[in-house]
Amino acid sequence: MSYSRLFFVCLPLILLVGCYQSHKKRESLNFEQALGHCAEKLALTVRSLKEDKGMPRAIPSGQSEWSTSGINSWTSGFFPGMLWQMYSHYGSEKWLQDAGHFTRLLEPVKNLPWKTHDLGFMMYCSYGKGYQYTREPYYKDVLLETADSLATLFNPRVGTILSWPWMKRKKGWMHNTIIDNMMNLELLFWAAQNGGSNGYYDIAVAHAKKTMKDHVRPDFSTYHVVVYDSLDPHPVKRVTFQGHADESTWARGQAWAIYGFTMCHRETGDEEFLKTAQHLARFFLDHLPGDHIPYWDFNDPEIPEAERDASAAAIAASALLDLASQTNEEVLAKEFKAKALAILSSLYSEAYRSDDSQAILKHSVGNKPGNSEIDVSLVYADYYFIEALLKARSMSDPAIAASEYSIL
Ligand code: GLY
């Protein structure tokens, strides 16, 4: 058969495939349907956890139920936080009761500063949302006490919060600050405006400025950990704990940085924070593979065989939506929003949605160098996915932008 005959014989097939592809491209994420799916998963988890005092943390691949950890785990606030998110969306008494129940279990965390800076993650995602949606003084009082605890970790000689007190003994990192710590500043900003010390605002700003100087590289990638002597502001060394290498870029760390500096700009109006967040976002977006979900570390030599990290994707999507709202340049703002929606669409596709477990998403990485939680479902991936869905839904005409970039 000649080539031209072959072409005309195959033409209907070519047209059919083309139509199907363009239909797939136009398909956009249905927020209500996705949130309904999240609600089903969370209701299932609530039923299975009622008698258990632990909080969901991870589901190893091949398993279907959450493994739990105690309330002292840095991840303990995310499950109550998701229940508050459901309450904010559906407004039903059941979600209110469940969110309140699981939040109150965390009260002892307010006095844990000697263990971790993660008081912000643990309490702002749970008690913070509780206060946001109910205005009950109980939630506010516990949050203010937690902020008092967190502030004790600030070292004025260095100008940052001590992230991991336990690393002093374990690795000799006398004063250490991790990029994740940017997230916990939100609690201090909140406290300063809600009856806590005004000094908490200054602590948060000082920490963010110093992190901008010491953790952010000239190409706007980020270091995970900066180690200082306790008495001196000069970095002793820059290392990683959860990334591939000291000089590599750990994807979730980069996502925390985008989120943290965007939040700092919202709280302070400081343009330097905004510019930093935009450049950090540019680095993140420029290093994404075709399906918009990052490899767990952008420099893992195993790429393209390396694991993806859905949690980094979800955190970045949520951050990019805020960044889009705060960015005045129209083209850039539109791009951030569209890319966030593309990430969300990809996360909700069959490749990353967990249909056969209690979790919403799969394919996240907790701590690869520690050989822990590799290619699993993680509770914080689900938390930031829902947060981003709710933000996207509340922004005008998101479906239009989504259809431009959708990979479904
Ligand atoms: N410490 C927070 C994280 O693992 O990303």
mmCIF file of C-alpha atoms and ligand atoms in Angstrom:
data_model
loop_
_atom_site.group_PDB
_atom_site.id
_atom_site.type_symbol
_atom_site.label_atom_id
_atom_site.label_comp_id
_atom_site.label_asym_id
_atom_site.label_seq_id
_atom_site.Cartn_x
_atom_site.Cartn_y
_atom_site.Cartn_z
ATOM 1 C CA MET A 1 0.000 0.000 0.000
ATOM 2 C CA SER A 2 1.361 3.446 -0.919
ATOM 3 C CA TYR A 3 2.032 5.975 1.852
ATOM 4 C CA SER A 4 -0.699 8.321 0.631
ATOM 5 C CA ARG A 5 -3.276 5.475 0.567
ATOM 6 C CA LEU A 6 -2.164 4.428 4.043
ATOM 7 C CA PHE A 7 -2.587 7.994 5.253
ATOM 8 C CA PHE A 8 -6.180 8.218 3.994
ATOM 9 C CA VAL A 9 -7.067 4.804 5.428
ATOM 10 C CA CYS A 10 -5.731 5.892 8.844
ATOM 11 C CA LEU A 11 -7.200 9.415 8.725
ATOM 12 C CA PRO A 12 -10.400 8.637 10.708
ATOM 13 C CA LEU A 13 -8.299 7.048 13.435
ATOM 14 C CA ILE A 14 -5.928 10.048 13.561
ATOM 15 C CA LEU A 15 -8.900 12.439 13.849
ATOM 16 C CA LEU A 16 -10.504 10.328 16.565
ATOM 17 C CA VAL A 17 -7.326 10.264 18.677
ATOM 18 C CA GLY A 18 -6.846 14.021 18.138
ATOM 19 C CA CYS A 19 -10.399 14.792 19.289
ATOM 20 C CA TYR A 20 -9.957 12.571 22.335
ATOM 21 C CA GLN A 21 -6.672 14.263 23.259
ATOM 22 C CA SER A 22 -8.085 17.759 22.928
ATOM 23 C CA HIS A 23 -11.134 16.708 24.940
ATOM 24 C CA LYS A 24 -8.809 15.402 27.659
ATOM 25 C CA LYS A 25 -6.851 18.662 27.585
ATOM 26 C CA ARG A 26 -9.979 20.722 28.096
ATOM 27 C CA GLU A 27 -11.233 18.599 30.974
ATOM 28 C CA SER A 28 -10.744 20.491 34.232
ATOM 29 C CA LEU A 29 -10.699 19.594 37.863
ATOM 30 C CA ASN A 30 -14.156 19.449 39.402
ATOM 31 C CA PHE A 31 -13.624 20.990 42.840
ATOM 32 C CA GLU A 32 -16.933 19.864 44.333
ATOM 33 C CA GLN A 33 -16.399 16.309 43.211
ATOM 34 C CA ALA A 34 -12.801 16.271 44.515
ATOM 35 C CA LEU A 35 -13.867 17.732 47.866
ATOM 36 C CA GLY A 36 -16.646 15.154 48.081
ATOM 37 C CA HIS A 37 -14.059 12.440 47.551
ATOM 38 C CA CYS A 38 -11.919 13.944 50.352
ATOM 39 C CA ALA A 39 -14.953 14.057 52.655
ATOM 40 C CA GLU A 40 -15.653 10.370 52.078
ATOM 41 C CA LYS A 41 -12.064 9.457 52.911
ATOM 42 C CA LEU A 42 -12.043 11.572 56.062
ATOM 43 C CA ALA A 43 -15.384 10.201 57.293
ATOM 44 C CA LEU A 44 -14.005 6.701 56.827
ATOM 45 C CA THR A 45 -10.901 7.583 58.824
ATOM 46 C CA VAL A 46 -12.898 9.211 61.631
ATOM 47 C CA ARG A 47 -14.942 6.015 62.012
ATOM 48 C CA SER A 48 -11.836 3.873 62.216
ATOM 49 C CA LEU A 49 -10.003 6.145 64.695
ATOM 50 C CA LYS A 50 -12.538 6.981 67.331
ATOM 51 C CA GLU A 51 -11.041 4.728 69.989
ATOM 52 C CA ASP A 52 -7.449 5.375 69.000
ATOM 53 C CA LYS A 53 -5.605 8.298 70.602
ATOM 54 C CA GLY A 54 -3.045 8.463 67.801
ATOM 55 C CA MET A 55 -3.308 10.672 64.726
ATOM 56 C CA PRO A 56 -3.086 9.449 61.118
ATOM 57 C CA ARG A 57 0.371 9.916 59.671
ATOM 58 C CA ALA A 58 1.202 7.585 56.761
ATOM 59 C CA ILE A 59 -0.069 4.634 54.765
ATOM 60 C CA PRO A 60 2.735 2.449 53.448
ATOM 61 C CA SER A 61 2.199 1.452 49.832
ATOM 62 C CA GLY A 62 0.196 -1.752 49.499
ATOM 63 C CA GLN A 63 -1.689 -1.048 52.732
ATOM 64 C CA SER A 64 -5.034 0.646 53.109
ATOM 65 C CA GLU A 65 -5.229 2.014 56.662
ATOM 66 C CA TRP A 66 -3.434 4.883 58.331
ATOM 67 C CA SER A 67 -0.590 4.101 60.661
ATOM 68 C CA THR A 68 -0.858 6.563 63.519
ATOM 69 C CA SER A 69 1.608 8.482 65.641
ATOM 70 C CA GLY A 70 1.264 10.155 69.029
ATOM 71 C CA ILE A 71 0.262 13.754 69.545
ATOM 72 C CA ASN A 72 3.925 14.762 69.904
ATOM 73 C CA SER A 73 4.620 13.962 66.265
ATOM 74 C CA TRP A 74 5.056 17.064 64.073
ATOM 75 C CA THR A 75 2.208 15.758 61.910
ATOM 76 C CA SER A 76 -0.435 15.560 64.650
ATOM 77 C CA GLY A 77 -2.305 18.739 63.693
ATOM 78 C CA PHE A 78 -3.045 17.855 60.086
ATOM 79 C CA PHE A 79 -5.880 15.405 60.659
ATOM 80 C CA PRO A 80 -7.884 17.732 62.934
ATOM 81 C CA GLY A 81 -7.047 20.487 60.454
ATOM 82 C CA MET A 82 -8.630 18.539 57.607
ATOM 83 C CA LEU A 83 -11.771 18.019 59.682
ATOM 84 C CA TRP A 84 -11.951 21.788 60.189
ATOM 85 C CA GLN A 85 -11.521 22.245 56.445
ATOM 86 C CA MET A 86 -14.508 19.944 55.917
ATOM 87 C CA TYR A 87 -16.493 21.921 58.474
ATOM 88 C CA SER A 88 -15.632 25.163 56.709
ATOM 89 C CA HIS A 89 -16.881 23.733 53.430
ATOM 90 C CA TYR A 90 -19.916 21.677 54.437
ATOM 91 C CA GLY A 91 -20.846 23.412 57.699
ATOM 92 C CA SER A 92 -22.418 20.336 59.266
ATOM 93 C CA GLU A 93 -22.583 19.623 62.999
ATOM 94 C CA LYS A 94 -20.881 16.242 62.524
ATOM 95 C CA TRP A 95 -17.691 17.784 61.117
ATOM 96 C CA LEU A 96 -17.740 20.385 63.900
ATOM 97 C CA GLN A 97 -17.960 17.690 66.585
ATOM 98 C CA ASP A 98 -15.248 15.530 65.040
ATOM 99 C CA ALA A 99 -12.897 18.462 64.420
ATOM 100 C CA GLY A 100 -13.346 19.676 67.991
ATOM 101 C CA HIS A 101 -12.805 16.191 69.420
ATOM 102 C CA PHE A 102 -9.533 15.528 67.596
ATOM 103 C CA THR A 103 -8.270 19.069 68.161
ATOM 104 C CA ARG A 104 -8.732 18.896 71.931
ATOM 105 C CA LEU A 105 -6.576 15.765 72.077
ATOM 106 C CA LEU A 106 -3.604 17.988 71.190
ATOM 107 C CA GLU A 107 -3.815 20.398 74.107
ATOM 108 C CA PRO A 108 -0.697 19.051 75.913
ATOM 109 C CA VAL A 109 1.378 19.984 72.845
ATOM 110 C CA LYS A 110 1.232 23.645 73.861
ATOM 111 C CA ASN A 111 4.066 23.045 76.319
ATOM 112 C CA LEU A 112 6.568 21.186 74.180
ATOM 113 C CA PRO A 113 9.129 23.816 73.104
ATOM 114 C CA TRP A 114 12.125 21.799 74.230
ATOM 115 C CA LYS A 115 11.260 19.181 71.626
ATOM 116 C CA THR A 116 10.545 21.081 68.416
ATOM 117 C CA HIS A 117 9.737 24.251 66.497
ATOM 118 C CA ASP A 118 6.893 22.307 64.884
ATOM 119 C CA LEU A 119 4.447 23.658 67.449
ATOM 120 C CA GLY A 120 3.224 25.849 64.613
ATOM 121 C CA PHE A 121 2.360 22.954 62.304
ATOM 122 C CA MET A 122 0.798 21.008 65.150
ATOM 123 C CA MET A 123 -1.301 23.721 66.703
ATOM 124 C CA TYR A 124 -1.937 26.340 64.033
ATOM 125 C CA CYS A 125 -3.359 23.728 61.645
ATOM 126 C CA SER A 126 -5.656 22.353 64.386
ATOM 127 C CA TYR A 127 -6.382 24.992 67.048
ATOM 128 C CA GLY A 128 -5.793 27.789 64.558
ATOM 129 C CA LYS A 129 -8.483 26.505 62.248
ATOM 130 C CA GLY A 130 -10.717 25.767 65.258
ATOM 131 C CA TYR A 131 -10.470 29.402 66.290
ATOM 132 C CA GLN A 132 -10.870 30.660 62.730
ATOM 133 C CA TYR A 133 -14.145 28.796 62.247
ATOM 134 C CA THR A 134 -15.717 28.975 65.735
ATOM 135 C CA ARG A 135 -14.163 32.008 67.477
ATOM 136 C CA GLU A 136 -14.278 30.014 70.729
ATOM 137 C CA PRO A 137 -11.938 31.582 73.352
ATOM 138 C CA TYR A 138 -10.675 28.113 74.348
ATOM 139 C CA TYR A 139 -8.909 27.675 70.986
ATOM 140 C CA LYS A 140 -7.459 31.167 71.169
ATOM 141 C CA ASP A 141 -6.120 30.696 74.708
ATOM 142 C CA VAL A 142 -4.358 27.435 73.833
ATOM 143 C CA LEU A 143 -2.886 29.012 70.697
ATOM 144 C CA LEU A 144 -1.525 31.973 72.623
ATOM 145 C CA GLU A 145 0.107 29.648 75.138
ATOM 146 C CA THR A 146 1.624 27.699 72.251
ATOM 147 C CA ALA A 147 3.023 30.894 70.747
ATOM 148 C CA ASP A 148 4.626 31.674 74.118
ATOM 149 C CA SER A 149 6.281 28.246 73.987
ATOM 150 C CA LEU A 150 7.471 28.648 70.409
ATOM 151 C CA ALA A 151 8.958 32.074 71.107
ATOM 152 C CA THR A 152 11.253 30.593 73.768
ATOM 153 C CA LEU A 153 13.157 28.883 70.939
ATOM 154 C CA PHE A 154 14.176 32.234 69.418
ATOM 155 C CA ASN A 155 17.861 32.977 69.819
ATOM 156 C CA PRO A 156 18.453 36.761 69.522
ATOM 157 C CA ARG A 157 22.198 36.324 69.072
ATOM 158 C CA VAL A 158 21.639 34.326 65.901
ATOM 159 C CA GLY A 159 18.357 35.923 64.900
ATOM 160 C CA THR A 160 16.408 32.701 64.258
ATOM 161 C CA ILE A 161 14.334 30.080 66.029
ATOM 162 C CA LEU A 162 16.080 26.868 67.074
ATOM 163 C CA SER A 163 14.284 24.254 64.983
ATOM 164 C CA TRP A 164 15.495 20.977 66.446
ATOM 165 C CA PRO A 165 16.682 21.187 70.061
ATOM 166 C CA TRP A 166 17.357 17.418 69.990
ATOM 167 C CA MET A 167 19.963 17.883 67.238
ATOM 168 C CA LYS A 168 22.281 19.611 69.703
ATOM 169 C CA ARG A 169 23.058 16.265 71.297
ATOM 170 C CA LYS A 170 22.474 14.032 68.315
ATOM 171 C CA LYS A 171 24.698 15.869 65.799
ATOM 172 C CA GLY A 172 26.276 18.713 67.742
ATOM 173 C CA TRP A 173 24.213 21.256 65.755
ATOM 174 C CA MET A 174 24.126 23.789 68.583
ATOM 175 C CA HIS A 175 21.764 26.245 66.940
ATOM 176 C CA ASN A 176 20.090 24.843 63.835
ATOM 177 C CA THR A 177 17.392 26.348 61.647
ATOM 178 C CA ILE A 178 15.591 24.389 58.949
ATOM 179 C CA ILE A 179 13.762 25.823 55.961
ATOM 180 C CA ASP A 180 10.523 24.154 57.157
ATOM 181 C CA ASN A 181 10.619 26.513 60.144
ATOM 182 C CA MET A 182 9.285 29.300 57.897
ATOM 183 C CA MET A 183 5.867 27.661 58.175
ATOM 184 C CA ASN A 184 5.743 28.042 61.948
ATOM 185 C CA LEU A 185 6.086 31.814 61.812
ATOM 186 C CA GLU A 186 2.398 32.094 60.950
ATOM 187 C CA LEU A 187 1.498 31.245 64.554
ATOM 188 C CA LEU A 188 3.724 34.085 65.811
ATOM 189 C CA PHE A 189 2.241 36.607 63.361
ATOM 190 C CA TRP A 190 -1.234 35.531 64.459
ATOM 191 C CA ALA A 191 -0.389 35.758 68.163
ATOM 192 C CA ALA A 192 1.059 39.262 67.805
ATOM 193 C CA GLN A 193 -2.285 40.410 66.389
ATOM 194 C CA ASN A 194 -4.491 38.495 68.801
ATOM 195 C CA GLY A 195 -3.391 39.411 72.293
ATOM 196 C CA GLY A 196 0.093 37.860 72.378
ATOM 197 C CA SER A 197 3.301 39.841 72.697
ATOM 198 C CA ASN A 198 4.004 42.410 69.953
ATOM 199 C CA GLY A 199 7.561 41.087 70.040
ATOM 200 C CA TYR A 200 6.371 37.917 68.281
ATOM 201 C CA TYR A 201 5.952 39.925 65.086
ATOM 202 C CA ASP A 202 9.582 41.079 65.355
ATOM 203 C CA ILE A 203 10.770 37.522 66.014
ATOM 204 C CA ALA A 204 8.933 36.227 62.936
ATOM 205 C CA VAL A 205 10.310 39.001 60.729
ATOM 206 C CA ALA A 206 13.869 38.578 62.043
ATOM 207 C CA HIS A 207 13.723 34.829 61.460
ATOM 208 C CA ALA A 208 12.381 35.233 57.920
ATOM 209 C CA LYS A 209 14.997 37.862 56.965
ATOM 210 C CA LYS A 210 17.838 35.737 58.290
ATOM 211 C CA THR A 211 16.487 32.655 56.510
ATOM 212 C CA MET A 212 16.248 34.660 53.288
ATOM 213 C CA LYS A 213 19.935 35.474 53.676
ATOM 214 C CA ASP A 214 21.284 32.133 54.848
ATOM 215 C CA HIS A 215 19.037 29.397 53.370
ATOM 216 C CA VAL A 216 18.275 30.812 49.916
ATOM 217 C CA ARG A 217 20.983 30.247 47.296
ATOM 218 C CA PRO A 218 21.759 32.768 44.532
ATOM 219 C CA ASP A 219 19.709 30.670 42.054
ATOM 220 C CA PHE A 220 16.777 30.664 44.500
ATOM 221 C CA SER A 221 17.043 27.010 45.379
ATOM 222 C CA THR A 222 17.254 26.349 49.122
ATOM 223 C CA TYR A 223 19.385 24.667 51.737
ATOM 224 C CA HIS A 224 17.551 22.465 54.193
ATOM 225 C CA VAL A 225 19.512 23.123 57.410
ATOM 226 C CA VAL A 226 21.782 25.981 58.442
ATOM 227 C CA VAL A 227 23.863 25.284 61.538
ATOM 228 C CA TYR A 228 25.116 28.109 63.755
ATOM 229 C CA ASP A 229 27.059 28.409 66.928
ATOM 230 C CA SER A 230 24.571 29.434 69.628
ATOM 231 C CA LEU A 231 26.355 32.727 70.253
ATOM 232 C CA ASP A 232 27.112 33.914 66.738
ATOM 233 C CA PRO A 233 24.974 34.831 63.702
ATOM 234 C CA HIS A 234 27.412 33.468 61.095
ATOM 235 C CA PRO A 235 26.530 30.085 59.616
ATOM 236 C CA VAL A 236 28.936 27.328 60.644
ATOM 237 C CA LYS A 237 27.755 25.018 57.876
ATOM 238 C CA ARG A 238 24.871 24.314 55.538
ATOM 239 C CA VAL A 239 23.680 20.725 55.370
ATOM 240 C CA THR A 240 20.703 18.524 54.661
ATOM 241 C CA PHE A 241 18.786 16.101 56.805
ATOM 242 C CA GLN A 242 15.962 15.003 54.523
ATOM 243 C CA GLY A 243 17.362 15.877 51.117
ATOM 244 C CA HIS A 244 19.657 13.971 48.771
ATOM 245 C CA ALA A 245 22.802 15.999 49.519
ATOM 246 C CA ASP A 246 23.922 19.159 51.288
ATOM 247 C CA GLU A 247 24.056 21.061 47.983
ATOM 248 C CA SER A 248 20.920 19.515 46.479
ATOM 249 C CA THR A 249 17.409 20.953 46.581
ATOM 250 C CA TRP A 250 14.911 18.930 48.587
ATOM 251 C CA ALA A 251 11.566 19.477 46.873
ATOM 252 C CA ARG A 252 9.447 19.766 50.009
ATOM 253 C CA GLY A 253 11.904 22.221 51.528
ATOM 254 C CA GLN A 254 11.551 24.382 48.423
ATOM 255 C CA ALA A 255 7.750 24.152 48.737
ATOM 256 C CA TRP A 256 7.880 25.162 52.431
ATOM 257 C CA ALA A 257 10.015 28.138 51.409
ATOM 258 C CA ILE A 258 7.557 29.332 48.731
ATOM 259 C CA TYR A 259 4.676 28.981 51.173
ATOM 260 C CA GLY A 260 6.565 30.616 54.061
ATOM 261 C CA PHE A 261 7.837 33.687 52.210
ATOM 262 C CA THR A 262 4.453 34.211 50.546
ATOM 263 C CA MET A 263 2.830 34.134 53.985
ATOM 264 C CA CYS A 264 5.458 36.568 55.321
ATOM 265 C CA HIS A 265 4.663 38.998 52.523
ATOM 266 C CA ARG A 266 0.945 38.746 53.303
ATOM 267 C CA GLU A 267 1.641 39.468 56.990
ATOM 268 C CA THR A 268 4.161 42.291 56.544
ATOM 269 C CA GLY A 269 3.705 43.784 53.070
ATOM 270 C CA ASP A 270 7.505 43.583 52.659
ATOM 271 C CA GLU A 271 8.234 43.421 48.911
ATOM 272 C CA GLU A 272 11.495 41.579 49.500
ATOM 273 C CA PHE A 273 9.544 38.583 50.804
ATOM 274 C CA LEU A 274 7.283 38.692 47.750
ATOM 275 C CA LYS A 275 10.176 38.825 45.284
ATOM 276 C CA THR A 276 11.902 35.966 47.100
ATOM 277 C CA ALA A 277 8.735 33.849 46.996
ATOM 278 C CA GLN A 278 8.329 34.550 43.265
ATOM 279 C CA HIS A 279 11.910 33.503 42.501
ATOM 280 C CA LEU A 280 11.614 30.396 44.686
ATOM 281 C CA ALA A 281 8.433 29.507 42.810
ATOM 282 C CA ARG A 282 10.188 30.023 39.472
ATOM 283 C CA PHE A 283 12.906 27.568 40.509
ATOM 284 C CA PHE A 284 10.296 25.017 41.628
ATOM 285 C CA LEU A 285 8.210 25.329 38.448
ATOM 286 C CA ASP A 286 11.248 25.212 36.145
ATOM 287 C CA HIS A 287 12.299 21.896 37.677
ATOM 288 C CA LEU A 288 8.987 20.057 37.416
ATOM 289 C CA PRO A 289 8.619 17.068 35.121
ATOM 290 C CA GLY A 290 5.809 16.858 32.550
ATOM 291 C CA ASP A 291 3.085 15.802 34.967
ATOM 292 C CA HIS A 292 3.831 18.725 37.345
ATOM 293 C CA ILE A 293 4.673 16.538 40.356
ATOM 294 C CA PRO A 294 8.275 17.024 41.572
ATOM 295 C CA TYR A 295 10.819 14.344 42.185
ATOM 296 C CA TRP A 296 11.402 14.184 45.954
ATOM 297 C CA ASP A 297 14.749 15.959 45.467
ATOM 298 C CA PHE A 298 15.450 17.981 42.330
ATOM 299 C CA ASN A 299 19.020 16.659 42.201
ATOM 300 C CA ASP A 300 18.552 12.968 42.859
ATOM 301 C CA PRO A 301 20.867 11.280 40.323
ATOM 302 C CA GLU A 302 18.256 8.503 39.968
ATOM 303 C CA ILE A 303 15.917 10.883 38.103
ATOM 304 C CA PRO A 304 13.809 9.886 36.126
ATOM 305 C CA GLU A 305 13.566 6.698 38.203
ATOM 306 C CA ALA A 306 13.533 8.620 41.515
ATOM 307 C CA GLU A 307 10.342 8.815 43.581
ATOM 308 C CA ARG A 308 7.933 11.711 43.233
ATOM 309 C CA ASP A 309 6.712 13.684 46.232
ATOM 310 C CA ALA A 310 3.003 14.455 46.109
ATOM 311 C CA SER A 311 3.278 16.296 49.441
ATOM 312 C CA ALA A 312 5.706 18.848 47.959
ATOM 313 C CA ALA A 313 3.343 19.270 45.022
ATOM 314 C CA ALA A 314 0.313 19.887 47.257
ATOM 315 C CA ILE A 315 2.157 22.397 49.477
ATOM 316 C CA ALA A 316 3.456 24.245 46.416
ATOM 317 C CA ALA A 317 -0.012 24.317 44.812
ATOM 318 C CA SER A 318 -1.488 25.907 47.918
ATOM 319 C CA ALA A 319 1.382 28.411 48.122
ATOM 320 C CA LEU A 320 1.186 29.294 44.415
ATOM 321 C CA LEU A 321 -2.495 30.187 44.715
ATOM 322 C CA ASP A 322 -1.670 32.657 47.499
ATOM 323 C CA LEU A 323 1.301 33.935 45.548
ATOM 324 C CA ALA A 324 -0.925 34.485 42.520
ATOM 325 C CA SER A 325 -3.299 36.580 44.658
ATOM 326 C CA GLN A 326 -0.428 38.708 45.955
ATOM 327 C CA THR A 327 1.358 39.169 42.619
ATOM 328 C CA ASN A 328 0.479 42.392 40.782
ATOM 329 C CA GLU A 329 2.058 41.504 37.417
ATOM 330 C CA GLU A 330 -0.920 40.000 35.603
ATOM 331 C CA VAL A 331 0.984 37.534 33.433
ATOM 332 C CA LEU A 332 2.970 36.163 36.341
ATOM 333 C CA ALA A 333 -0.065 35.921 38.610
ATOM 334 C CA LYS A 334 -1.955 34.070 35.909
ATOM 335 C CA GLU A 335 0.894 31.660 35.441
ATOM 336 C CA PHE A 336 1.193 30.886 39.177
ATOM 337 C CA LYS A 337 -2.525 30.204 39.385
ATOM 338 C CA ALA A 338 -2.621 28.085 36.267
ATOM 339 C CA LYS A 339 0.377 26.027 37.386
ATOM 340 C CA ALA A 340 -1.205 25.491 40.797
ATOM 341 C CA LEU A 341 -4.322 24.194 39.097
ATOM 342 C CA ALA A 342 -2.259 21.960 36.842
ATOM 343 C CA ILE A 343 -0.576 20.466 39.918
ATOM 344 C CA LEU A 344 -3.943 19.891 41.564
ATOM 345 C CA SER A 345 -5.343 18.257 38.439
ATOM 346 C CA SER A 346 -2.361 15.958 38.290
ATOM 347 C CA LEU A 347 -2.644 15.069 41.980
ATOM 348 C CA TYR A 348 -6.292 14.192 41.453
ATOM 349 C CA SER A 349 -5.548 12.006 38.448
ATOM 350 C CA GLU A 350 -5.394 8.219 38.693
ATOM 351 C CA ALA A 351 -1.619 8.363 38.958
ATOM 352 C CA TYR A 352 -1.612 10.135 42.339
ATOM 353 C CA ARG A 353 -5.130 9.708 43.763
ATOM 354 C CA SER A 354 -5.380 6.890 46.249
ATOM 355 C CA ASP A 355 -8.619 5.083 45.483
ATOM 356 C CA ASP A 356 -8.035 1.973 47.545
ATOM 357 C CA SER A 357 -6.927 3.327 50.923
ATOM 358 C CA GLN A 358 -8.070 5.763 53.605
ATOM 359 C CA ALA A 359 -5.760 8.436 52.196
ATOM 360 C CA ILE A 360 -6.608 10.926 49.459
ATOM 361 C CA LEU A 361 -3.214 10.916 47.731
ATOM 362 C CA LYS A 362 -0.361 8.491 47.265
ATOM 363 C CA HIS A 363 3.305 8.751 46.169
ATOM 364 C CA SER A 364 4.857 11.004 48.801
ATOM 365 C CA VAL A 365 8.269 10.809 50.440
ATOM 366 C CA GLY A 366 8.800 11.564 54.133
ATOM 367 C CA ASN A 367 12.496 11.064 54.789
ATOM 368 C CA LYS A 368 14.382 9.181 52.104
ATOM 369 C CA PRO A 369 17.901 9.438 53.609
ATOM 370 C CA GLY A 370 16.401 8.129 56.872
ATOM 371 C CA ASN A 371 14.854 5.250 54.897
ATOM 372 C CA SER A 372 11.486 6.254 56.269
ATOM 373 C CA GLU A 373 8.126 6.822 54.540
ATOM 374 C CA ILE A 374 9.282 6.425 50.949
ATOM 375 C CA ASP A 375 6.581 6.408 48.267
ATOM 376 C CA VAL A 376 3.678 6.377 50.716
ATOM 377 C CA SER A 377 0.543 8.324 51.520
ATOM 378 C CA LEU A 378 1.239 11.137 53.983
ATOM 379 C CA VAL A 379 -1.317 13.049 56.002
ATOM 380 C CA TYR A 380 0.197 16.453 55.173
ATOM 381 C CA ALA A 381 -0.047 15.803 51.441
ATOM 382 C CA ASP A 382 -3.795 15.363 51.952
ATOM 383 C CA TYR A 383 -4.023 18.439 54.202
ATOM 384 C CA TYR A 384 -2.409 20.829 51.713
ATOM 385 C CA PHE A 385 -4.286 19.256 48.802
ATOM 386 C CA ILE A 386 -7.610 20.074 50.491
ATOM 387 C CA GLU A 387 -6.365 23.521 51.488
ATOM 388 C CA ALA A 388 -5.425 24.227 47.875
ATOM 389 C CA LEU A 389 -8.731 22.874 46.538
ATOM 390 C CA LEU A 390 -10.647 25.180 48.860
ATOM 391 C CA LYS A 391 -8.506 28.168 47.877
ATOM 392 C CA ALA A 392 -8.823 27.396 44.179
ATOM 393 C CA ARG A 393 -12.563 27.020 44.466
ATOM 394 C CA SER A 394 -12.878 30.415 46.093
ATOM 395 C CA MET A 395 -10.840 32.165 43.386
ATOM 396 C CA SER A 396 -12.703 33.520 40.396
ATOM 397 C CA ASP A 397 -13.104 31.388 37.291
ATOM 398 C CA PRO A 398 -10.481 28.796 38.241
ATOM 399 C CA ALA A 399 -11.886 26.243 35.806
ATOM 400 C CA ILE A 400 -10.965 28.440 32.853
ATOM 401 C CA ALA A 401 -7.305 28.586 33.801
ATOM 402 C CA ALA A 402 -7.288 24.918 34.742
ATOM 403 C CA SER A 403 -8.460 23.858 31.323
ATOM 404 C CA GLU A 404 -5.445 25.555 29.738
ATOM 405 C CA TYR A 405 -2.988 23.422 31.636
ATOM 406 C CA SER A 406 -4.970 20.350 32.649
ATOM 407 C CA ILE A 407 -3.101 17.121 32.033
ATOM 408 C CA LEU A 408 -6.131 14.901 32.618
HETATM 409 N N1 GLY B 1 9.609 18.697 59.034
HETATM 410 C C1 GLY B 1 8.692 18.787 58.019
HETATM 411 C C2 GLY B 1 8.960 17.938 56.832
HETATM 412 O O1 GLY B 1 9.404 16.822 56.940
HETATM 413 O O2 GLY B 1 8.711 18.365 55.753
#
